[in-house]
């Protein structure tokens, strides 16, 4: 078990005018760990994800990332090109809407290969082989490699986004409601795919979801947010089966059992 | 007493129900339980006394309010009541298995892989783990033609047997069994009794809840009474 965190946040606060989006949030993520951030709309979970990944700057507080060679980088003071490089190599980001990440005018294979090229790969044959391999890993028929994403279903687009994200073997992936807006059957397939890929490659994940069943299936630890604050955090099954905070009890008791 | 595999000291647990006006329901009071290698301790007490709550607390699924839950893990004792979540995960992977009353079905994962996954902590290749999983499922009378199917459509008894295979295959030094035979017919109950006896012979320490007195008598070395909270004080 590693004693050093991959990502740490301390005292992160952020206000939008009079609205306190984040209030004194601390968070830690260890290598290979899946951390879920749950809470209702407006609780600050997506804002926190954006601050953790350097996409939004906090008002106060800091976020550090530890590189593979042990260097600590302050995510919000590092030069912008270095942060972009991090997003292209060590990190990945999976959006709820895959269109935010995919280039709709580029073929499926091109979408996956592009991230490898951004990392410096130049050999066309290798790039195409890697793209085909990742289409297969994400259960997309490799015959579709030269098709445009606009001909794909919603579930396929989400899987293509995951292929594009994982092709560079990131150590840390941020996911914002990756199964939101999908049919239940499509959602189950995607969850199982994420679960097995994350375990196989030992990827650390910060996962934002409003669906506590998703947290239970994927996350080792869960943080519960309400009004920009972390009200409870711990082992996922402990937080969900023995919730201590009034808001977590409400969240857990509000779920319908199918 | 120093070689206990599991020991609780003054364990107390209450539930605070914030949504019911902050009602506090005390369940466990001052539980001191010792468990040694190769023995099976059966929790007994009336329904509602807190047997399952104790079991879930031992597994770290419920949070202890007061007291310690000491587990022999990798040569030292760790206190699950205060352990970091990552330590609890490591304890569950290597040291302590749990068979719940109901299988939590994961979409699309086959019965074979649900069991093989639990064996992977101990076996080095997926092929070996799957071989062992198939053998144990077959022993629990899950026919080979069902192994490749996700258990969502299985009967209650079949799901329970998949759950049992998942619990027993890990070879954890400590095993917690919550009503392992509730949904089983006599032939399968006999298989479970045999599995428990073999596990004890290998030195595995077991805590169980067995409503079936016949099963309890067949496997338990000791009874541990869990008394309703009102009587305990």
Short mmCIF file of C-alpha atoms in Angstrom, two decimals:
data_model
loop_
_atom_site.label_atom_id
_atom_site.label_comp_id
_atom_site.label_asym_id
_atom_site.label_seq_id
_atom_site.Cartn_x
_atom_site.Cartn_y
_atom_site.Cartn_z
CA UNK A 1 0.00 0.00 0.00
CA UNK A 2 1.43 3.32 -1.07
CA UNK A 3 2.00 5.90 1.66
CA UNK A 4 2.00 8.86 -0.67
CA UNK A 5 -1.03 10.41 -2.31
CA UNK A 6 -1.35 10.95 -6.03
CA UNK A 7 -3.50 14.05 -5.64
CA UNK A 8 -4.20 16.19 -2.57
CA UNK A 9 -6.34 19.25 -1.99
CA UNK A 10 -6.25 21.40 1.14
CA UNK A 11 -8.61 24.16 2.22
CA UNK A 12 -10.14 24.64 -1.21
CA UNK A 13 -12.80 27.36 -1.30
CA UNK A 14 -14.45 29.09 -4.23
CA UNK A 15 -17.30 31.59 -4.45
CA UNK A 16 -19.32 32.71 -7.42
CA UNK A 17 -20.49 36.12 -6.24
CA UNK A 18 -22.59 35.50 -3.13
CA UNK A 19 -22.73 31.76 -3.76
CA UNK A 20 -20.21 29.64 -1.91
CA UNK A 21 -19.54 26.80 -4.32
CA UNK A 22 -16.76 25.19 -2.26
CA UNK A 23 -16.02 25.74 1.43
CA UNK A 24 -12.74 24.50 2.92
CA UNK A 25 -12.59 21.20 1.04
CA UNK A 26 -9.77 18.74 1.76
CA UNK A 27 -9.37 15.66 -0.45
CA UNK A 28 -6.80 12.93 -1.00
CA UNK A 29 -6.47 10.31 -3.69
CA UNK A 30 -4.04 7.40 -3.63
CA UNK A 31 -2.65 5.59 -6.69
CA UNK A 32 -5.12 3.08 -8.15
CA UNK A 33 -7.97 4.29 -5.96
CA UNK A 34 -11.46 5.22 -7.13
CA UNK A 35 -12.96 8.12 -5.17
CA UNK A 36 -16.62 9.05 -5.73
CA UNK A 37 -17.95 12.52 -5.04
CA UNK A 38 -21.71 12.34 -4.52
CA UNK A 39 -24.35 14.95 -3.76
CA UNK A 40 -27.33 16.64 -5.35
CA UNK A 41 -27.21 19.22 -8.14
CA UNK A 42 -25.62 22.41 -6.88
CA UNK A 43 -23.72 20.69 -4.07
CA UNK A 44 -20.41 21.71 -5.64
CA UNK A 45 -19.23 18.30 -6.81
CA UNK A 46 -18.55 19.26 -10.43
CA UNK A 47 -16.91 22.51 -9.31
CA UNK A 48 -14.66 20.46 -7.05
CA UNK A 49 -13.78 18.14 -9.95
CA UNK A 50 -12.87 21.15 -12.06
CA UNK A 51 -10.68 22.59 -9.30
CA UNK A 52 -8.97 19.23 -8.66
CA UNK A 53 -8.17 18.87 -12.35
CA UNK A 54 -6.92 22.43 -12.75
CA UNK A 55 -9.79 23.42 -15.04
CA UNK A 56 -10.98 26.04 -12.55
CA UNK A 57 -8.89 28.01 -10.06
CA UNK A 58 -9.91 28.01 -6.38
CA UNK A 59 -10.36 31.29 -4.47
CA UNK A 60 -8.20 29.94 -1.67
CA UNK A 61 -6.48 26.61 -1.03
CA UNK A 62 -4.25 24.43 -3.16
CA UNK A 63 -4.15 21.17 -5.13
CA UNK A 64 -0.99 19.09 -5.58
CA UNK A 65 -0.26 16.26 -7.98
CA UNK A 66 2.65 13.86 -7.51
CA UNK A 67 4.41 12.90 -10.76
CA UNK A 68 5.72 9.35 -11.37
CA UNK A 69 9.23 10.52 -10.40
CA UNK A 70 7.95 11.84 -7.06
CA UNK A 71 7.84 15.53 -7.87
CA UNK A 72 4.99 17.53 -6.31
CA UNK A 73 3.29 19.92 -8.71
CA UNK A 74 0.99 22.70 -7.56
CA UNK A 75 -1.80 22.31 -10.10
CA UNK A 76 -2.84 25.96 -9.93
CA UNK A 77 0.52 27.68 -10.02
CA UNK A 78 2.24 25.52 -12.62
CA UNK A 79 2.64 27.06 -16.09
CA UNK A 80 -0.39 26.53 -18.36
CA UNK A 81 1.58 24.57 -21.01
CA UNK A 82 2.78 22.12 -18.33
CA UNK A 83 -0.81 21.63 -17.10
CA UNK A 84 -1.96 21.02 -20.68
CA UNK A 85 0.83 18.47 -21.08
CA UNK A 86 -0.35 16.74 -17.91
CA UNK A 87 -3.90 16.56 -19.31
CA UNK A 88 -2.54 14.99 -22.49
CA UNK A 89 -0.35 12.39 -20.79
CA UNK A 90 -0.74 11.41 -17.10
CA UNK A 91 -4.34 12.56 -16.82
CA UNK A 92 -7.60 12.00 -18.61
CA UNK A 93 -11.01 13.63 -18.36
CA UNK A 94 -14.29 11.89 -19.18
CA UNK A 95 -17.19 14.29 -19.65
CA UNK A 96 -20.87 13.51 -19.28
CA UNK A 97 -21.34 14.69 -22.87
CA UNK A 98 -18.76 12.89 -25.02
CA UNK A 99 -19.09 15.61 -27.68
CA UNK A 100 -17.13 17.90 -25.35
CA UNK A 101 -14.11 15.67 -25.74
CA UNK A 102 -14.50 14.07 -29.18
CA UNK A 103 -13.98 15.77 -32.50
CA UNK A 104 -17.14 15.02 -34.39
CA UNK A 105 -15.62 15.69 -37.82
CA UNK A 106 -12.78 13.18 -37.28
CA UNK A 107 -13.12 9.39 -37.62
CA UNK A 108 -13.39 7.11 -34.58
CA UNK A 109 -9.85 5.85 -35.18
CA UNK A 110 -8.63 9.42 -35.62
CA UNK A 111 -10.21 10.46 -32.32
CA UNK A 112 -8.36 7.74 -30.46
CA UNK A 113 -5.09 8.12 -32.40
CA UNK A 114 -5.04 11.88 -32.00
CA UNK A 115 -4.28 11.63 -28.29
CA UNK A 116 -1.34 9.34 -28.99
CA UNK A 117 -0.04 11.78 -31.61
CA UNK A 118 -0.39 14.64 -29.13
CA UNK A 119 1.91 12.63 -26.91
CA UNK A 120 4.50 12.31 -29.67
CA UNK A 121 3.65 9.06 -31.50
CA UNK A 122 4.34 9.41 -35.21
CA UNK A 123 4.24 5.87 -36.66
CA UNK A 124 0.91 5.63 -38.52
CA UNK A 125 0.74 1.82 -38.35
CA UNK A 126 1.30 1.75 -34.58
CA UNK A 127 -1.22 4.51 -33.97
CA UNK A 128 -3.85 2.74 -36.05
CA UNK A 129 -3.16 -0.58 -34.29
CA UNK A 130 -3.49 1.08 -30.87
CA UNK A 131 -6.72 2.78 -31.96
CA UNK A 132 -8.17 -0.51 -33.20
CA UNK A 133 -7.10 -2.24 -29.98
CA UNK A 134 -8.85 0.40 -27.87
CA UNK A 135 -12.02 0.22 -29.95
CA UNK A 136 -12.07 -3.52 -29.19
CA UNK A 137 -11.35 -2.93 -25.47
CA UNK A 138 -14.28 -0.52 -25.30
CA UNK A 139 -16.51 -2.95 -27.23
CA UNK A 140 -16.79 -0.90 -30.42
CA UNK A 141 -16.73 -2.97 -33.62
CA UNK A 142 -13.26 -2.25 -35.12
CA UNK A 143 -14.92 -2.19 -38.56
CA UNK A 144 -16.24 1.23 -37.49
CA UNK A 145 -12.70 2.66 -37.23
CA UNK A 146 -13.14 4.92 -40.26
CA UNK A 147 -16.68 6.04 -39.40
CA UNK A 148 -17.47 9.48 -38.05
CA UNK A 149 -18.69 9.67 -34.43
CA UNK A 150 -21.92 11.32 -35.56
CA UNK A 151 -23.05 7.90 -36.81
CA UNK A 152 -22.57 6.44 -33.29
CA UNK A 153 -25.23 5.94 -30.60
CA UNK A 154 -24.94 7.74 -27.25
CA UNK A 155 -23.52 4.68 -25.50
CA UNK A 156 -20.97 4.14 -28.31
CA UNK A 157 -19.91 7.78 -28.16
CA UNK A 158 -19.29 7.45 -24.44
CA UNK A 159 -17.23 4.30 -25.02
CA UNK A 160 -15.28 6.09 -27.77
CA UNK A 161 -14.53 8.91 -25.35
CA UNK A 162 -13.22 6.34 -22.87
CA UNK A 163 -11.05 4.74 -25.60
CA UNK A 164 -9.66 8.16 -26.50
CA UNK A 165 -8.95 8.90 -22.84
CA UNK A 166 -7.32 5.60 -21.91
CA UNK A 167 -5.19 5.04 -25.04
CA UNK A 168 -2.33 7.02 -23.48
CA UNK A 169 -2.50 4.95 -20.25
CA UNK A 170 -3.21 7.83 -17.86
CA UNK A 171 -2.55 7.31 -14.13
CA UNK A 172 -5.45 9.53 -13.11
CA UNK A 173 -8.81 10.03 -14.78
CA UNK A 174 -11.46 12.57 -13.80
CA UNK A 175 -15.01 11.52 -14.65
CA UNK A 176 -18.05 13.82 -14.56
CA UNK A 177 -21.30 11.79 -14.51
CA UNK A 178 -19.95 9.32 -17.10
CA UNK A 179 -23.20 7.35 -17.21
CA UNK A 180 -25.58 10.32 -16.96
CA UNK A 181 -28.24 10.58 -19.64
CA UNK A 182 -27.83 7.00 -20.89
CA UNK A 183 -30.47 4.25 -20.97
CA UNK A 184 -30.28 1.90 -18.01
CA UNK A 185 -29.09 -1.07 -20.10
CA UNK A 186 -26.44 1.06 -21.81
CA UNK A 187 -25.45 2.42 -18.41
CA UNK A 188 -24.92 -1.08 -16.97
CA UNK A 189 -22.63 -2.03 -19.86
CA UNK A 190 -20.61 1.16 -19.51
CA UNK A 191 -20.28 0.77 -15.73
CA UNK A 192 -19.02 -2.77 -16.11
CA UNK A 193 -16.56 -1.61 -18.77
CA UNK A 194 -15.25 1.24 -16.60
CA UNK A 195 -15.04 -1.10 -13.60
CA UNK A 196 -12.97 -3.71 -15.42
CA UNK A 197 -10.66 -1.26 -17.28
CA UNK A 198 -9.93 0.76 -14.15
CA UNK A 199 -9.11 -2.41 -12.18
CA UNK A 200 -7.03 -3.95 -14.99
CA UNK A 201 -4.85 -0.86 -15.52
CA UNK A 202 -4.80 0.29 -11.88
CA UNK A 203 -6.06 3.75 -12.83
CA UNK A 204 -6.90 6.25 -10.08
CA UNK A 205 -10.27 7.91 -10.66
CA UNK A 206 -12.12 10.88 -9.23
CA UNK A 207 -15.73 10.20 -10.15
CA UNK A 208 -18.55 12.71 -9.82
CA UNK A 209 -21.99 11.14 -9.73
CA UNK A 210 -25.41 11.87 -8.30
CA UNK A 211 -26.19 8.14 -8.50
CA UNK A 212 -25.10 6.36 -5.33
CA UNK A 213 -25.47 2.95 -7.03
CA UNK A 214 -22.67 4.03 -9.39
CA UNK A 215 -20.54 5.01 -6.40
CA UNK A 216 -21.22 1.65 -4.74
CA UNK A 217 -20.22 -0.30 -7.83
CA UNK A 218 -17.07 1.63 -8.71
CA UNK A 219 -15.66 3.53 -5.76
CA UNK A 220 -13.40 2.44 -2.93
CA UNK A 221 -14.10 5.65 -1.02
CA UNK A 222 -16.95 8.13 -1.20
CA UNK A 223 -17.18 11.82 -0.31
CA UNK A 224 -20.63 13.30 0.28
CA UNK A 225 -21.08 16.99 -0.55
CA UNK A 226 -23.80 19.41 0.43
CA UNK A 227 -23.76 23.18 -0.09
CA UNK A 228 -20.10 23.21 -1.12
CA UNK A 229 -18.91 21.31 1.97
CA UNK A 230 -17.80 17.72 2.43
CA UNK A 231 -20.26 16.45 5.07
CA UNK A 232 -19.07 12.85 5.19
CA UNK A 233 -16.28 10.78 3.74
CA UNK A 234 -15.12 7.18 4.13
CA UNK A 235 -15.21 3.63 2.85
CA UNK A 236 -18.00 3.53 0.24
CA UNK A 237 -20.06 0.70 1.72
CA UNK A 238 -19.73 2.19 5.22
CA UNK A 239 -20.90 5.62 4.08
CA UNK A 240 -23.85 4.12 2.19
CA UNK A 241 -24.88 1.39 4.69
CA UNK A 242 -24.19 3.27 7.93
CA UNK A 243 -24.47 6.96 7.02
CA UNK A 244 -23.70 9.28 9.93
CA UNK A 245 -24.65 12.70 8.61
CA UNK A 246 -28.31 13.76 8.27
CA UNK A 247 -27.84 14.65 4.61
CA UNK A 248 -26.22 11.30 3.76
CA UNK A 249 -29.08 9.52 5.53
CA UNK A 250 -31.52 11.48 3.38
CA UNK A 251 -29.57 10.71 0.20
CA UNK A 252 -29.41 6.97 0.93
CA UNK A 253 -33.04 6.69 2.03
CA UNK A 254 -34.28 8.54 -1.07
CA UNK A 255 -33.16 5.82 -3.48
CA UNK A 256 -35.84 3.61 -4.97
CA UNK A 257 -35.05 -0.08 -5.03
CA UNK A 258 -35.87 -1.58 -8.42
CA UNK B 1 -5.75 -14.93 24.53
CA UNK B 2 -2.84 -13.24 22.82
CA UNK B 3 -3.11 -15.36 19.72
CA UNK B 4 -6.68 -14.34 18.88
CA UNK B 5 -7.43 -13.85 15.18
CA UNK B 6 -10.18 -11.39 16.01
CA UNK B 7 -11.07 -9.65 19.25
CA UNK B 8 -13.52 -6.94 20.17
CA UNK B 9 -13.06 -4.86 23.31
CA UNK B 10 -15.98 -2.88 24.73
CA UNK B 11 -17.62 -2.59 21.32
CA UNK B 12 -20.72 -0.35 21.33
CA UNK B 13 -22.90 0.61 18.41
CA UNK B 14 -25.97 2.83 18.18
CA UNK B 15 -27.83 4.23 15.22
CA UNK B 16 -28.68 7.92 15.17
CA UNK B 17 -31.68 8.47 12.92
CA UNK B 18 -31.52 12.11 11.89
CA UNK B 19 -34.58 11.84 9.65
CA UNK B 20 -36.70 10.56 12.56
CA UNK B 21 -36.06 13.59 14.74
CA UNK B 22 -32.66 12.41 15.92
CA UNK B 23 -33.83 9.20 17.60
CA UNK B 24 -30.88 7.24 18.94
CA UNK B 25 -31.22 3.45 18.81
CA UNK B 26 -28.58 1.63 20.84
CA UNK B 27 -27.93 -1.88 19.57
CA UNK B 28 -24.59 -3.24 20.79
CA UNK B 29 -23.27 -2.64 24.28
CA UNK B 30 -19.84 -3.62 25.57
CA UNK B 31 -19.25 -6.58 23.28
CA UNK B 32 -16.11 -8.56 24.14
CA UNK B 33 -15.65 -11.35 21.65
CA UNK B 34 -12.58 -13.51 21.05
CA UNK B 35 -12.04 -15.71 18.02
CA UNK B 36 -9.16 -18.13 17.51
CA UNK B 37 -7.74 -19.98 14.54
CA UNK B 38 -9.67 -23.11 13.57
CA UNK B 39 -12.77 -22.43 15.67
CA UNK B 40 -16.31 -21.50 14.73
CA UNK B 41 -18.23 -19.19 17.05
CA UNK B 42 -21.98 -18.96 16.50
CA UNK B 43 -23.75 -15.73 17.40
CA UNK B 44 -27.05 -16.47 19.13
CA UNK B 45 -29.85 -14.30 20.43
CA UNK B 46 -33.40 -13.30 19.61
CA UNK B 47 -34.26 -11.56 16.38
CA UNK B 48 -33.36 -7.88 16.66
CA UNK B 49 -30.72 -8.47 19.32
CA UNK B 50 -28.01 -7.14 17.00
CA UNK B 51 -26.35 -10.28 15.61
CA UNK B 52 -26.20 -8.94 12.05
CA UNK B 53 -25.18 -5.50 13.32
CA UNK B 54 -22.29 -7.12 15.18
CA UNK B 55 -21.34 -9.07 12.06
CA UNK B 56 -21.39 -5.96 9.88
CA UNK B 57 -19.36 -4.05 12.46
CA UNK B 58 -16.75 -6.83 12.50
CA UNK B 59 -16.44 -6.44 8.72
CA UNK B 60 -16.09 -2.65 8.93
CA UNK B 61 -19.36 -2.19 7.07
CA UNK B 62 -20.87 -0.48 10.12
CA UNK B 63 -18.86 2.02 12.08
CA UNK B 64 -18.15 1.23 15.73
CA UNK B 65 -18.99 4.09 18.10
CA UNK B 66 -16.92 2.95 21.05
CA UNK B 67 -14.41 0.16 21.58
CA UNK B 68 -11.95 -1.72 19.41
CA UNK B 69 -12.23 -4.37 16.70
CA UNK B 70 -8.81 -5.98 16.50
CA UNK B 71 -7.98 -8.13 13.50
CA UNK B 72 -4.78 -10.13 13.02
CA UNK B 73 -3.70 -8.84 9.63
CA UNK B 74 -0.32 -9.56 8.06
CA UNK B 75 1.39 -10.34 11.36
CA UNK B 76 0.06 -7.42 13.40
CA UNK B 77 -3.25 -6.41 14.99
CA UNK B 78 -5.17 -3.61 13.30
CA UNK B 79 -8.16 -1.86 14.86
CA UNK B 80 -10.94 -1.68 12.28
CA UNK B 81 -12.81 0.83 14.43
CA UNK B 82 -10.18 3.46 13.66
CA UNK B 83 -8.44 2.07 10.56
CA UNK B 84 -8.03 4.07 7.38
CA UNK B 85 -10.45 2.93 4.62
CA UNK B 86 -7.48 1.68 2.60
CA UNK B 87 -6.45 -0.57 5.48
CA UNK B 88 -10.00 -1.97 5.75
CA UNK B 89 -9.92 -2.74 2.01
CA UNK B 90 -6.58 -4.56 2.44
CA UNK B 91 -7.97 -6.53 5.43
CA UNK B 92 -10.95 -7.59 3.32
CA UNK B 93 -8.74 -8.60 0.42
CA UNK B 94 -6.22 -10.65 2.39
CA UNK B 95 -7.55 -11.48 5.83
CA UNK B 96 -11.30 -11.42 6.28
CA UNK B 97 -14.02 -12.78 4.01
CA UNK B 98 -17.75 -12.20 4.41
CA UNK B 99 -20.74 -14.12 3.11
CA UNK B 100 -23.77 -11.85 3.26
CA UNK B 101 -27.36 -13.08 3.23
CA UNK B 102 -27.89 -11.86 -0.30
CA UNK B 103 -25.62 -11.70 -3.32
CA UNK B 104 -25.11 -8.22 -4.68
CA UNK B 105 -25.35 -8.83 -8.40
CA UNK B 106 -23.03 -6.89 -10.71
CA UNK B 107 -24.48 -6.41 -14.20
CA UNK B 108 -22.90 -8.59 -16.90
CA UNK B 109 -20.35 -10.38 -14.68
CA UNK B 110 -20.71 -14.17 -14.90
CA UNK B 111 -21.14 -16.40 -11.85
CA UNK B 112 -17.73 -17.90 -12.62
CA UNK B 113 -15.98 -14.53 -12.66
CA UNK B 114 -17.74 -13.29 -9.52
CA UNK B 115 -16.15 -16.25 -7.73
CA UNK B 116 -12.83 -16.15 -9.65
CA UNK B 117 -12.43 -12.45 -8.83
CA UNK B 118 -12.47 -13.30 -5.12
CA UNK B 119 -9.80 -15.95 -5.71
CA UNK B 120 -7.44 -13.58 -7.54
CA UNK B 121 -6.00 -12.15 -4.31
CA UNK B 122 -4.57 -15.61 -3.63
CA UNK B 123 -4.08 -17.15 -7.08
CA UNK B 124 -1.79 -15.65 -9.60
CA UNK B 125 -3.44 -16.33 -12.91
CA UNK B 126 -7.00 -15.86 -14.03
CA UNK B 127 -6.98 -19.38 -15.49
CA UNK B 128 -6.14 -20.94 -12.10
CA UNK B 129 -8.71 -18.78 -10.35
CA UNK B 130 -11.40 -19.72 -12.88
CA UNK B 131 -10.50 -23.41 -12.56
CA UNK B 132 -10.87 -23.27 -8.78
CA UNK B 133 -14.08 -21.23 -9.09
CA UNK B 134 -15.63 -23.77 -11.49
CA UNK B 135 -14.73 -26.65 -9.17
CA UNK B 136 -16.26 -24.98 -6.11
CA UNK B 137 -19.42 -23.90 -7.97
CA UNK B 138 -19.85 -27.47 -9.20
CA UNK B 139 -19.38 -28.78 -5.67
CA UNK B 140 -22.16 -26.41 -4.58
CA UNK B 141 -24.35 -27.96 -7.28
CA UNK B 142 -24.29 -25.00 -9.67
CA UNK B 143 -24.15 -26.86 -13.00
CA UNK B 144 -21.43 -25.90 -15.49
CA UNK B 145 -23.98 -24.58 -17.99
CA UNK B 146 -24.83 -21.75 -15.54
CA UNK B 147 -21.23 -20.70 -14.83
CA UNK B 148 -20.98 -18.31 -17.76
CA UNK B 149 -24.25 -16.53 -16.91
CA UNK B 150 -24.59 -13.45 -14.71
CA UNK B 151 -26.52 -14.61 -11.59
CA UNK B 152 -29.20 -11.89 -11.85
CA UNK B 153 -31.67 -14.46 -13.18
CA UNK B 154 -30.67 -17.23 -10.75
CA UNK B 155 -32.99 -18.45 -7.99
CA UNK B 156 -32.42 -17.27 -4.42
CA UNK B 157 -30.76 -20.55 -3.49
CA UNK B 158 -28.47 -20.47 -6.52
CA UNK B 159 -27.44 -16.88 -5.79
CA UNK B 160 -26.72 -17.83 -2.19
CA UNK B 161 -24.47 -20.66 -3.36
CA UNK B 162 -22.57 -18.32 -5.71
CA UNK B 163 -22.15 -16.04 -2.70
CA UNK B 164 -20.86 -18.94 -0.60
CA UNK B 165 -18.39 -19.97 -3.31
CA UNK B 166 -17.18 -16.38 -3.43
CA UNK B 167 -16.69 -16.35 0.34
CA UNK B 168 -14.97 -19.72 0.69
CA UNK B 169 -12.65 -19.51 -2.32
CA UNK B 170 -10.66 -16.57 -0.97
CA UNK B 171 -9.02 -18.72 1.72
CA UNK B 172 -9.13 -15.78 4.14
CA UNK B 173 -7.88 -16.64 7.66
CA UNK B 174 -11.11 -15.15 9.07
CA UNK B 175 -14.55 -15.80 7.61
CA UNK B 176 -17.86 -14.19 8.60
CA UNK B 177 -21.01 -16.09 7.63
CA UNK B 178 -24.41 -14.39 7.91
CA UNK B 179 -27.13 -17.06 7.55
CA UNK B 180 -25.19 -19.04 4.96
CA UNK B 181 -27.77 -21.82 4.61
CA UNK B 182 -31.04 -19.85 4.84
CA UNK B 183 -32.10 -20.42 1.22
CA UNK B 184 -30.64 -23.91 0.74
CA UNK B 185 -32.08 -27.42 0.45
CA UNK B 186 -30.75 -30.27 2.65
CA UNK B 187 -28.22 -31.53 0.07
CA UNK B 188 -26.65 -28.09 -0.28
CA UNK B 189 -26.78 -27.49 3.48
CA UNK B 190 -24.65 -30.62 3.84
CA UNK B 191 -22.12 -29.24 1.35
CA UNK B 192 -21.90 -26.02 3.39
CA UNK B 193 -21.39 -27.95 6.63
CA UNK B 194 -18.54 -29.85 4.95
CA UNK B 195 -16.99 -26.61 3.64
CA UNK B 196 -17.11 -25.05 7.11
CA UNK B 197 -15.51 -28.13 8.71
CA UNK B 198 -12.75 -28.21 6.09
CA UNK B 199 -12.09 -24.50 6.59
CA UNK B 200 -11.80 -25.00 10.36
CA UNK B 201 -9.40 -27.91 9.80
CA UNK B 202 -7.22 -25.56 7.73
CA UNK B 203 -7.13 -23.17 10.71
CA UNK B 204 -9.64 -20.66 9.42
CA UNK B 205 -11.48 -18.79 12.19
CA UNK B 206 -15.22 -18.42 11.62
CA UNK B 207 -18.00 -16.28 13.12
CA UNK B 208 -21.46 -17.28 11.97
CA UNK B 209 -25.15 -16.64 12.40
CA UNK B 210 -27.04 -19.91 11.89
CA UNK B 211 -30.76 -19.92 12.52
CA UNK B 212 -30.89 -23.62 11.70
CA UNK B 213 -30.03 -25.32 15.04
CA UNK B 214 -28.99 -28.52 13.29
CA UNK B 215 -26.36 -26.69 11.20
CA UNK B 216 -25.24 -24.71 14.23
CA UNK B 217 -24.70 -27.87 16.26
CA UNK B 218 -22.84 -29.45 13.37
CA UNK B 219 -20.27 -26.65 12.98
CA UNK B 220 -20.10 -24.40 16.05
CA UNK B 221 -17.49 -24.92 18.76
CA UNK B 222 -18.91 -22.18 20.97
CA UNK B 223 -21.95 -19.98 21.23
CA UNK B 224 -21.72 -16.25 21.81
CA UNK B 225 -24.90 -14.66 23.14
CA UNK B 226 -25.85 -11.27 21.76
CA UNK B 227 -28.42 -9.82 24.14
CA UNK B 228 -30.93 -7.11 23.31
CA UNK B 229 -29.58 -3.80 24.51
CA UNK B 230 -32.22 -3.24 27.20
CA UNK B 231 -31.20 -6.46 28.95
CA UNK B 232 -27.48 -5.86 28.66
CA UNK B 233 -27.20 -2.90 30.98
#
